[in-house]
């Protein structure tokens, strides 16, 4: 810690060092609840805040709603009182360190919507006290922490780096990942002042194994966007090549596997029905929106979005092409979508490309679109419109049930599905994930990106 640290900085540093502090986590979703549990299970008093009363009432009863978390760990943290879930924002003043993990969606025009961050910051402004550290973790455009959050907190006698401390530290949790989780994934931290960075690194280090300091919140905000844009651009590249391979008659999956044998300079990405979730689809738009303010066009971001967002249309056309080969009209055809979550082994439906495929099929007049996804209990299409409809959900996959559909489309390759049964029992399978790669008998299988 630097020599000119304030009295408040010294006090907070000592609390962190001795682990006698209270941590607050605002927003207990896919990011916030695992983070809160990570602190609580290490014996650190943690208060979890959420505006969603259903989530809080589940947690108060020791019940978990995040698949990656162990139910018994959540129950133990709550029962022992190390994790206190609440909707009461006045308890923000009890916390020494507060992490903000609220949503950052986009508007219907795909502009950033930081209203959740601003609402949470206003709650904080009402209950703030000297000696606290605030760490924003929600993905957002560079400058959010300094230009939008700091002004809501700053007062003549409540100054950043003196009476309070503020940093940005992006989240990297990858739901469904069995190797990398909240505790062992390195985390980047950038504070408004060097002391803010030091304190935020120390507080983060209580729960996270590797902490990487950077020189400012803007660097931390931008590096998170780079991570997600990197994924978006590379997925778009392979999605485009999959379409080309379909024309040429080369199997893109084999091409990627072959390229991946290069031990340096190549990282495999795979095609699919499009991208979804709360990150890779949305975050690049945060930067392209900001770039416009600087008269700059982010060509890679725009092009990647265009290619990725066209994929559900491509998959729709593959399905309709397979219906057309059978003695059935679109109106009477039955289609089953296997996997509605946006990626394998998660229960997250947000912006899932499978939803888009279902909507596009219904718009084309396919009257029967059902789905099977053990992690998604119900799916509503055209939500909030007069045409809103709930898709029929299959409870289990049986041979007789599969054979009823004219096309079964694998939109998400959950690992719990019996794929040999799917291949054997279905009339036609459109496989957008190469889930049937180990199946020998392939005459009824149409694979995205292999040209057959
Ligand atoms: N989901 C991921 O895999 C992931 C990964 C890395 C980063 N992120 C980023 O982390 C942030 C959170 O994402 P998430 O997936 O956890 O979202 P989420 O929707 O699962 O959780 C957000 C929670 O915040 C709550 N909330 C909203 N406003 C609030 C307020 N004012 N006070 C208290 N609680 C409030 C919501 O009720 C919800 O429970 C986003 O910026 C996202 O881009 C997400």
Coordinates of C-alpha atoms and ligand atoms in Angstrom, one line a residue:
X1 CA 0.0 0.0 0.0
X2 CA 1.4 3.4 -0.9
X3 CA 2.7 5.8 1.8
X4 CA -0.1 8.5 1.2
X5 CA -3.0 6.2 2.0
X6 CA -6.0 7.8 3.8
X7 CA -7.1 6.8 7.2
X8 CA -10.1 5.0 5.6
X9 CA -7.8 3.1 3.3
X10 CA -5.7 1.9 6.2
X11 CA -8.7 0.8 8.1
X12 CA -10.2 -1.1 5.2
X13 CA -6.9 -2.7 4.3
X14 CA -6.6 -4.0 7.8
X15 CA -10.2 -5.4 7.7
X16 CA -9.4 -7.2 4.5
X17 CA -6.1 -8.4 5.8
X18 CA -7.7 -9.8 9.0
X19 CA -10.7 -11.1 7.0
X20 CA -12.9 -9.3 9.5
X21 CA -15.1 -7.6 7.0
X22 CA -18.6 -7.8 5.5
X23 CA -18.9 -8.3 1.8
X24 CA -22.0 -7.2 -0.1
X25 CA -23.0 -8.6 -3.5
X26 CA -25.7 -6.7 -5.4
X27 CA -27.5 -8.8 -8.0
X28 CA -27.7 -12.6 -7.2
X29 CA -27.9 -14.0 -10.7
X30 CA -25.5 -16.2 -12.7
X31 CA -22.6 -14.0 -11.7
X32 CA -23.5 -12.6 -8.3
X33 CA -24.7 -15.7 -6.4
X34 CA -21.6 -17.8 -7.2
X35 CA -19.5 -14.8 -6.1
X36 CA -21.4 -14.4 -2.9
X37 CA -21.2 -18.1 -2.1
X38 CA -17.4 -18.0 -2.9
X39 CA -16.9 -15.4 -0.1
X40 CA -19.4 -17.0 2.3
X41 CA -18.0 -20.5 2.0
X42 CA -14.6 -19.1 3.0
X43 CA -16.2 -17.9 6.2
X44 CA -16.5 -14.2 5.3
X45 CA -19.7 -12.5 6.3
X46 CA -21.6 -11.8 3.1
X47 CA -24.9 -10.0 2.4
X48 CA -26.5 -10.8 -0.9
X49 CA -28.9 -8.1 -2.3
X50 CA -31.5 -8.6 -5.0
X51 CA -34.6 -6.8 -6.1
X52 CA -36.2 -10.1 -7.2
X53 CA -38.2 -11.2 -4.2
X54 CA -38.7 -14.7 -5.5
X55 CA -34.9 -15.3 -5.6
X56 CA -34.5 -13.9 -2.1
X57 CA -37.3 -15.9 -0.6
X58 CA -35.8 -19.1 -2.2
X59 CA -32.3 -18.2 -0.8
X60 CA -33.7 -17.3 2.7
X61 CA -35.0 -20.9 2.8
X62 CA -31.6 -22.2 1.8
X63 CA -32.7 -23.1 -1.8
X64 CA -30.4 -22.7 -4.7
X65 CA -31.4 -21.8 -8.3
X66 CA -28.0 -21.7 -10.0
X67 CA -27.1 -25.1 -11.6
X68 CA -23.3 -24.8 -11.2
X69 CA -23.6 -24.3 -7.5
X70 CA -23.9 -27.2 -5.0
X71 CA -27.3 -27.0 -3.3
X72 CA -25.8 -28.1 0.0
X73 CA -23.1 -25.4 -0.1
X74 CA -25.8 -22.7 -0.6
X75 CA -28.0 -24.2 2.1
X76 CA -25.0 -24.4 4.6
X77 CA -23.9 -20.8 3.9
X78 CA -27.4 -19.5 4.6
X79 CA -28.0 -21.8 7.6
X80 CA -24.7 -20.8 9.2
X81 CA -25.6 -17.1 8.7
X82 CA -22.4 -16.4 6.6
X83 CA -24.6 -15.6 3.6
X84 CA -27.6 -13.3 4.4
X85 CA -29.9 -12.8 1.4
X86 CA -32.0 -9.6 1.5
X87 CA -33.9 -7.1 -0.5
X88 CA -33.2 -4.4 2.1
X89 CA -30.8 -2.0 0.5
X90 CA -30.3 -0.1 3.8
X91 CA -28.0 -3.0 4.8
X92 CA -25.6 -1.7 2.2
X93 CA -24.2 0.5 4.9
X94 CA -23.3 -2.7 6.9
X95 CA -20.8 -3.7 4.1
X96 CA -17.2 -2.9 3.8
X97 CA -16.9 -4.0 0.2
X98 CA -19.7 -4.1 -2.3
X99 CA -19.7 -5.9 -5.6
X100 CA -22.2 -5.0 -8.3
X101 CA -23.4 -7.8 -10.6
X102 CA -26.6 -6.4 -12.1
X103 CA -27.7 -7.0 -15.7
X104 CA -26.4 -4.9 -18.6
X105 CA -28.8 -5.7 -21.5
X106 CA -29.4 -3.7 -24.7
X107 CA -32.4 -1.8 -25.8
X108 CA -34.6 -2.8 -28.8
X109 CA -32.2 -0.6 -30.9
X110 CA -29.3 -2.6 -29.5
X111 CA -27.9 0.4 -27.6
X112 CA -26.5 -0.2 -24.1
X113 CA -28.9 -0.1 -21.2
X114 CA -27.0 0.7 -18.0
X115 CA -30.2 1.6 -16.1
X116 CA -29.7 -1.4 -13.7
X117 CA -26.2 -0.1 -12.9
X118 CA -27.5 3.4 -12.3
X119 CA -30.4 2.2 -10.1
X120 CA -28.0 0.1 -8.0
X121 CA -25.6 3.0 -7.7
X122 CA -28.5 5.3 -6.6
X123 CA -29.5 2.8 -3.9
X124 CA -25.8 2.8 -2.8
X125 CA -25.7 6.6 -2.7
X126 CA -28.6 6.6 -0.2
X127 CA -26.8 4.1 2.1
X128 CA -23.1 4.7 1.5
X129 CA -20.7 5.4 4.3
X130 CA -17.0 6.4 4.5
X131 CA -14.5 3.6 4.4
X132 CA -16.3 1.4 1.8
X133 CA -15.0 -0.1 -1.4
X134 CA -17.3 -0.5 -4.4
X135 CA -16.5 -2.8 -7.3
X136 CA -18.6 -2.8 -10.5
X137 CA -18.5 -6.2 -12.2
X138 CA -21.3 -5.9 -14.8
X139 CA -19.9 -5.9 -18.4
X140 CA -20.2 -2.4 -19.8
X141 CA -18.6 0.2 -22.1
X142 CA -15.3 2.0 -21.1
X143 CA -16.0 5.0 -18.9
X144 CA -19.1 3.7 -17.1
X145 CA -17.4 3.5 -13.7
X146 CA -15.7 6.9 -13.9
X147 CA -18.3 8.9 -15.8
X148 CA -21.6 7.3 -14.8
X149 CA -21.1 5.6 -11.4
X150 CA -18.6 7.9 -9.7
X151 CA -20.7 11.1 -10.1
X152 CA -23.6 9.5 -8.3
X153 CA -21.5 8.9 -5.2
X154 CA -19.1 11.8 -5.1
X155 CA -19.6 14.7 -2.7
X156 CA -17.2 17.4 -1.3
X157 CA -16.6 15.3 1.8
X158 CA -17.0 11.9 0.1
X159 CA -14.2 11.7 -2.3
X160 CA -13.0 8.7 -4.4
X161 CA -9.6 7.5 -3.1
X162 CA -10.1 9.3 0.2
X163 CA -13.4 8.5 1.9
X164 CA -14.5 5.7 -0.5
X165 CA -12.9 3.5 -3.1
X166 CA -14.2 2.5 -6.5
X167 CA -13.0 0.0 -9.1
X168 CA -14.1 -2.0 -12.1
X169 CA -13.5 -5.7 -12.2
X170 CA -15.1 -7.7 -15.0
X171 CA -16.6 -11.1 -14.4
X172 CA -15.5 -14.1 -16.4
X173 CA -17.6 -16.9 -15.0
X174 CA -18.5 -19.5 -17.7
X175 CA -21.7 -21.3 -16.6
X176 CA -21.5 -25.0 -17.3
X177 CA -17.7 -25.0 -17.3
X178 CA -16.5 -27.9 -15.1
X179 CA -12.9 -26.8 -14.9
X180 CA -13.0 -23.0 -14.6
X181 CA -15.3 -21.5 -12.0
X182 CA -15.6 -18.3 -10.0
X183 CA -12.9 -19.2 -7.5
X184 CA -10.1 -20.3 -9.9
X185 CA -10.6 -18.0 -12.9
X186 CA -8.1 -15.1 -12.9
X187 CA -9.8 -11.7 -12.5
X188 CA -8.7 -8.3 -13.8
X189 CA -9.1 -5.2 -11.5
X190 CA -8.7 -1.5 -12.4
X191 CA -9.4 1.2 -9.8
X192 CA -10.0 4.9 -10.2
X193 CA -6.9 5.6 -8.1
X194 CA -3.9 3.3 -7.3
X195 CA -5.3 2.8 -3.8
X196 CA -8.7 1.8 -5.2
X197 CA -6.9 -0.8 -7.3
X198 CA -4.9 -2.1 -4.3
X199 CA -7.9 -2.4 -2.1
X200 CA -10.0 -4.0 -4.8
X201 CA -7.2 -6.5 -5.6
X202 CA -6.9 -7.4 -1.9
X203 CA -10.7 -7.8 -1.4
X204 CA -11.0 -9.8 -4.6
X205 CA -8.0 -12.0 -3.6
X206 CA -9.9 -13.2 -0.5
X207 CA -12.1 -15.3 -2.8
X208 CA -10.3 -15.5 -6.2
X209 CA -7.0 -17.3 -6.6
X210 CA -5.4 -15.0 -9.3
X211 CA -6.0 -11.2 -9.5
X212 CA -4.5 -9.1 -12.3
X213 CA -4.3 -5.4 -11.6
X214 CA -4.5 -2.9 -14.5
X215 CA -3.9 0.8 -14.6
X216 CA -7.5 2.1 -14.8
X217 CA -11.2 1.0 -14.8
X218 CA -11.3 1.9 -18.5
X219 CA -8.6 -0.8 -19.3
X220 CA -10.6 -3.3 -17.3
X221 CA -13.9 -2.4 -19.0
X222 CA -12.3 -2.5 -22.4
X223 CA -10.4 -5.8 -21.9
X224 CA -13.7 -7.5 -21.0
X225 CA -15.3 -6.3 -24.3
X226 CA -12.2 -7.5 -26.2
X227 CA -12.6 -11.0 -24.7
X228 CA -16.2 -11.2 -25.9
X229 CA -15.6 -9.5 -29.2
X230 CA -12.8 -12.0 -29.8
X231 CA -15.2 -14.9 -29.4
X232 CA -17.9 -13.3 -31.4
X233 CA -15.6 -12.5 -34.4
X234 CA -14.0 -16.0 -34.4
X235 CA -17.4 -17.8 -34.1
X236 CA -18.6 -15.6 -37.0
X237 CA -15.6 -16.6 -39.1
X238 CA -16.2 -20.3 -38.6
X239 CA -20.0 -19.8 -39.2
X240 CA -19.2 -18.2 -42.5
X241 CA -16.8 -20.9 -43.4
X242 CA -19.4 -23.6 -42.5
X243 CA -21.8 -22.1 -45.0
X244 CA -19.0 -22.1 -47.6
X245 CA -18.2 -25.7 -46.8
X246 CA -21.9 -26.6 -47.2
X247 CA -21.6 -25.3 -50.8
X248 CA -18.3 -27.0 -51.6
X249 CA -19.1 -30.2 -49.8
X250 CA -16.2 -30.2 -47.2
X251 CA -16.8 -31.0 -43.6
X252 CA -16.0 -27.9 -41.5
X253 CA -15.8 -29.8 -38.3
X254 CA -13.1 -32.1 -39.6
X255 CA -11.3 -29.0 -41.0
X256 CA -11.4 -27.3 -37.6
X257 CA -10.2 -30.4 -35.8
X258 CA -7.3 -30.7 -38.3
X259 CA -6.3 -27.1 -37.9
X260 CA -6.4 -27.5 -34.1
X261 CA -3.6 -29.9 -34.3
X262 CA -1.3 -26.9 -34.9
X263 CA 0.3 -26.5 -31.5
X264 CA 0.6 -22.7 -31.7
X265 CA -1.2 -19.8 -33.3
X266 CA -4.6 -21.5 -33.7
X267 CA -7.6 -21.8 -31.3
X268 CA -10.6 -23.9 -32.4
X269 CA -14.0 -22.3 -32.7
X270 CA -17.1 -24.2 -33.9
X271 CA -20.1 -23.3 -36.0
X272 CA -23.6 -23.4 -34.7
X273 CA -27.1 -22.1 -35.0
X274 CA -26.0 -18.6 -33.8
X275 CA -24.9 -17.1 -30.5
X276 CA -26.9 -16.3 -27.4
X277 CA -26.7 -15.6 -23.7
X278 CA -26.2 -12.4 -21.8
X279 CA -22.6 -11.8 -23.0
X280 CA -21.3 -12.5 -26.5
X281 CA -24.3 -11.4 -28.3
X282 CA -24.8 -8.2 -26.4
X283 CA -21.4 -6.9 -25.2
X284 CA -19.9 -6.1 -28.7
X285 CA -22.8 -3.7 -29.2
X286 CA -21.7 -1.8 -26.1
X287 CA -18.5 -0.9 -27.9
X288 CA -19.9 -0.3 -31.3
X289 CA -22.4 2.2 -29.7
X290 CA -19.5 4.0 -27.9
X291 CA -17.4 4.0 -31.0
X292 CA -20.0 6.0 -32.9
X293 CA -19.5 8.9 -30.4
X294 CA -15.9 9.0 -31.7
X295 CA -16.9 8.9 -35.4
X296 CA -15.5 5.4 -35.6
X297 CA -17.0 2.3 -37.2
X298 CA -16.2 -1.0 -35.6
X299 CA -16.2 -3.1 -38.8
X300 CA -15.3 -6.4 -37.2
X301 CA -18.0 -6.1 -34.6
X302 CA -20.7 -5.2 -37.1
X303 CA -19.7 -7.9 -39.6
X304 CA -19.5 -10.6 -36.9
X305 CA -22.9 -9.7 -35.6
X306 CA -24.3 -9.8 -39.1
X307 CA -23.0 -13.3 -39.7
X308 CA -23.9 -14.7 -36.3
X309 CA -27.4 -13.3 -36.3
X310 CA -28.1 -14.7 -39.7
X311 CA -27.3 -18.3 -38.5
X312 CA -30.8 -19.0 -37.1
X313 CA -32.2 -18.1 -40.6
X314 CA -29.7 -20.5 -42.2
X315 CA -30.8 -23.3 -39.8
X316 CA -34.5 -22.5 -40.5
X317 CA -33.8 -22.9 -44.2
X318 CA -32.0 -26.2 -43.6
X319 CA -35.1 -27.5 -41.7
X320 CA -37.5 -26.2 -44.3
X321 CA -35.4 -27.9 -47.0
X322 CA -35.8 -31.2 -45.2
X323 CA -39.5 -30.8 -44.8
X324 CA -39.8 -30.1 -48.5
X325 CA -38.3 -33.5 -49.2
X326 CA -41.1 -35.2 -47.4
X327 CA -44.8 -35.6 -48.4
X328 CA -46.0 -33.0 -46.0
X329 CA -46.8 -29.3 -46.1
X330 CA -45.2 -26.7 -43.9
X331 CA -48.6 -26.2 -42.2
X332 CA -48.8 -29.9 -41.2
X333 CA -45.1 -30.6 -40.6
X334 CA -43.9 -31.4 -37.1
X335 CA -40.5 -30.2 -35.9
X336 CA -38.8 -31.0 -32.7
X337 CA -36.0 -28.7 -31.4
X338 CA -33.5 -30.6 -29.2
X339 CA -32.0 -28.1 -26.7
X340 CA -33.3 -24.6 -26.1
X341 CA -30.7 -23.2 -23.8
X342 CA -28.1 -21.0 -25.5
X343 CA -25.3 -23.5 -24.9
X344 CA -24.6 -27.0 -23.7
X345 CA -25.5 -28.0 -20.1
X346 CA -26.8 -24.6 -18.9
X347 CA -30.4 -23.6 -18.1
X348 CA -30.0 -20.1 -19.6
X349 CA -32.5 -19.2 -22.3
X350 CA -31.6 -15.5 -22.7
X351 CA -31.3 -14.6 -26.5
X352 CA -30.9 -18.3 -27.3
X353 CA -30.6 -18.9 -31.1
X354 CA -33.0 -21.9 -30.6
X355 CA -35.7 -19.4 -29.7
X356 CA -35.1 -17.6 -32.9
X357 CA -35.2 -20.8 -34.9
X358 CA -38.5 -21.6 -33.3
X359 CA -39.9 -18.2 -34.0
X360 CA -38.8 -18.2 -37.6
X361 CA -40.3 -21.7 -38.2
X362 CA -43.6 -20.5 -36.7
X363 CA -43.5 -17.4 -39.0
X364 CA -43.0 -19.7 -42.0
X365 CA -46.2 -21.4 -41.1
X366 CA -44.9 -24.6 -39.4
X367 CA -47.7 -25.1 -37.0
X368 CA -46.2 -27.7 -34.8
X369 CA -42.8 -26.8 -33.2
X370 CA -42.1 -28.8 -30.0
X371 CA -38.9 -28.9 -27.9
X372 CA -37.0 -31.1 -25.6
X373 CA -34.7 -29.5 -23.0
X374 CA -34.4 -31.1 -19.5
X375 CA -33.1 -27.7 -18.1
X376 CA -35.8 -25.4 -19.6
X377 CA -39.3 -26.1 -18.1
X378 CA -41.2 -23.8 -20.5
X379 CA -40.6 -21.6 -23.5
X380 CA -42.8 -18.7 -24.6
X381 CA -42.5 -17.4 -28.2
X382 CA -43.3 -13.8 -29.2
X383 CA -43.5 -12.9 -25.5
X384 CA -45.5 -9.7 -24.7
X385 CA -47.4 -9.8 -28.1
X386 CA -50.9 -10.9 -28.9
X387 CA -49.4 -13.9 -30.8
X388 CA -47.5 -15.1 -27.6
X389 CA -47.6 -18.9 -27.4
X390 CA -46.0 -21.5 -25.2
X391 CA -44.1 -24.3 -26.9
X392 CA -45.0 -27.9 -26.0
X393 CA -42.2 -29.5 -24.0
X394 CA -41.5 -33.2 -24.2
X395 CA -40.8 -34.8 -20.8
X396 CA -38.6 -37.5 -22.2
X397 CA -37.1 -38.8 -25.5
X398 CA -38.6 -42.1 -26.6
X399 CA -38.3 -43.9 -29.9
X400 CA -42.0 -43.7 -30.7
X401 CA -42.1 -40.0 -29.8
X402 CA -39.0 -39.1 -31.9
X403 CA -40.4 -40.9 -35.0
X404 CA -43.5 -38.7 -35.0
X405 CA -41.5 -35.6 -36.1
X406 CA -40.7 -34.8 -39.7
X407 CA -37.5 -33.1 -38.6
X408 CA -35.6 -33.2 -35.3
X409 CA -33.1 -30.4 -35.1
X410 CA -30.3 -30.4 -32.5
X411 CA -30.0 -26.8 -31.6
X412 CA -28.1 -27.3 -28.3
X413 CA -26.0 -30.4 -27.6
X414 CA -26.7 -31.0 -23.9
X415 CA -24.5 -33.9 -22.8
X416 CA -27.4 -35.8 -21.0
X417 CA -29.2 -36.6 -24.3
X418 CA -29.1 -40.1 -25.8
X419 CA -27.8 -39.2 -29.3
X420 CA -27.6 -42.8 -30.7
X421 CA -31.4 -43.0 -29.9
X422 CA -32.0 -39.7 -31.6
X423 CA -30.1 -40.8 -34.7
X424 CA -31.8 -44.2 -34.8
X425 CA -35.4 -43.1 -34.2
X426 CA -35.7 -39.8 -36.0
X427 CA -36.8 -39.6 -39.7
X428 CA -34.4 -36.7 -40.3
X429 CA -32.0 -35.0 -37.9
X430 CA -30.6 -31.6 -38.7
X431 CA -27.5 -31.4 -36.5
X432 CA -26.2 -27.9 -35.9
X433 CA -23.7 -28.9 -33.2
X434 CA -22.0 -32.0 -34.6
X435 CA -23.6 -33.9 -31.7
X436 CA -23.9 -37.1 -33.8
X437 CA -20.2 -37.2 -34.8
X438 CA -19.8 -40.7 -33.4
X439 CA -22.8 -42.2 -35.2
X440 CA -22.0 -44.5 -38.1
X441 CA -25.3 -44.7 -39.9
X442 CA -25.7 -41.2 -41.3
X443 CA -28.2 -41.3 -44.2
X444 CA -30.9 -39.5 -42.1
X445 CA -28.5 -36.9 -40.7
X446 CA -27.9 -33.5 -42.1
X447 CA -25.0 -31.8 -40.6
X448 CA -24.5 -28.0 -40.6
X449 CA -21.3 -27.3 -42.5
X450 CA -20.6 -30.6 -44.4
X451 CA -22.4 -30.0 -47.6
X452 CA -24.6 -33.0 -47.7
Ligands
LIG1 N1 -24.0 -14.8 -17.1 C1 -22.7 -14.9 -17.4 O1 -22.2 -15.9 -17.8 C2 -21.8 -13.7 -17.3 C3 -20.4 -13.8 -17.5 C4 -19.6 -12.7 -17.4 C5 -20.2 -11.5 -17.1 N2 -21.5 -11.3 -17.0 C6 -22.1 -10.0 -16.8 O2 -22.5 -9.9 -15.4 C7 -23.6 -9.1 -15.3 C8 -24.7 -9.9 -14.6 O3 -25.1 -11.0 -15.4 P1 -25.9 -12.2 -14.9 O4 -25.9 -13.2 -16.0 O5 -25.5 -12.6 -13.5 O6 -27.4 -11.5 -14.8 P2 -28.7 -12.1 -14.1 O7 -29.8 -11.5 -14.7 O8 -28.5 -13.6 -14.0 O9 -28.6 -11.5 -12.6 C9 -28.7 -10.2 -12.3 C10 -29.4 -10.1 -11.0 O10 -29.4 -8.7 -10.6 C11 -30.7 -8.4 -10.0 N3 -30.9 -6.9 -10.0 C12 -31.2 -6.1 -11.0 N4 -31.2 -4.8 -10.6 C13 -30.9 -4.9 -9.3 C14 -30.7 -3.8 -8.3 N5 -30.9 -2.6 -8.6 N6 -30.4 -4.2 -7.0 C15 -30.2 -5.5 -6.7 N7 -30.3 -6.5 -7.6 C16 -30.7 -6.2 -8.9 C17 -31.7 -9.2 -10.9 O11 -32.9 -9.4 -10.2 C18 -30.9 -10.5 -11.1 O12 -31.2 -11.4 -10.1 C19 -24.0 -8.6 -16.6 O13 -23.4 -7.4 -16.9 C20 -23.3 -9.7 -17.6 O14 -23.0 -9.1 -18.8 C21 -22.4 -12.4 -17.1

